[in-house]
Amino acid sequence: MNWRDRIDCDPDVLVGKPRMKGTRISVGLVLEWLRDGNSFEDVIESYPRLTREDLEAAVACAAEMLYQARSL
């Protein structure tokens, strides 16, 4: 899966933060929920527009960004 198929950045939405395409749900928000011990199912129950694939994309996006930052 290519996370870019599900996540984008638009300077006019959420000040350009990475977000789930077509929503105002940021990757950061999803990661906070997961960090706090919520399961994918918990997140989807609270944000029914999201899918498991969206959440997997959020994790993949964050992992790639961290990897790139470490390489600088």
XYZ file of C-alpha atoms in Angstrom:
72
model
C 0.000 0.000 0.000
C 1.158 3.495 -0.811
C 0.133 5.799 2.026
C 0.087 8.734 -0.415
C -3.097 7.269 -1.911
C -4.906 8.017 1.364
C -3.084 11.003 2.866
C -2.457 14.476 1.540
C -1.371 17.931 2.671
C -3.242 21.047 1.638
C -2.067 24.427 2.942
C -5.712 25.551 3.038
C -6.787 22.657 5.305
C -5.399 22.128 8.830
C -2.561 24.541 8.016
C -1.052 21.940 5.691
C -0.752 19.133 8.241
C -0.928 15.624 6.774
C -4.549 14.488 6.821
C -6.751 11.696 5.598
C -7.866 12.652 2.078
C -11.277 14.276 1.950
C -11.411 14.876 5.711
C -10.146 17.230 8.371
C -8.774 14.284 10.370
C -5.019 14.668 10.740
C -2.444 11.921 10.808
C -1.336 13.383 14.143
C -4.787 12.914 15.646
C -4.892 9.285 14.546
C -1.435 8.659 15.992
C -2.424 10.287 19.290
C -5.393 7.952 19.586
C -3.186 4.936 18.908
C -0.498 6.212 21.297
C -3.112 6.477 24.027
C -3.830 2.765 23.710
C -6.869 2.856 21.458
C -7.230 0.107 18.899
C -7.894 0.634 15.203
C -11.476 -0.401 15.939
C -11.777 2.291 18.645
C -10.600 4.973 16.223
C -12.942 3.781 13.473
C -15.868 3.709 15.912
C -15.198 7.348 16.817
C -14.412 8.388 13.233
C -16.606 6.178 11.026
C -15.369 7.857 7.816
C -11.995 6.191 8.401
C -11.085 2.666 7.392
C -8.455 0.260 8.617
C -6.482 1.067 5.460
C -6.581 4.776 6.367
C -5.125 4.034 9.791
C -2.447 1.781 8.322
C -1.588 4.613 5.928
C -1.263 7.052 8.848
C 1.202 4.748 10.590
C 3.167 4.196 7.366
C 3.290 7.950 6.709
C 4.616 8.658 10.207
C 7.205 5.880 9.934
C 8.488 7.217 6.625
C 8.657 10.791 7.921
C 10.635 9.662 10.968
C 12.974 7.633 8.793
C 13.569 10.623 6.521
C 14.155 12.956 9.480
C 16.691 10.532 10.916
C 18.536 10.471 7.593
C 19.077 14.235 7.514
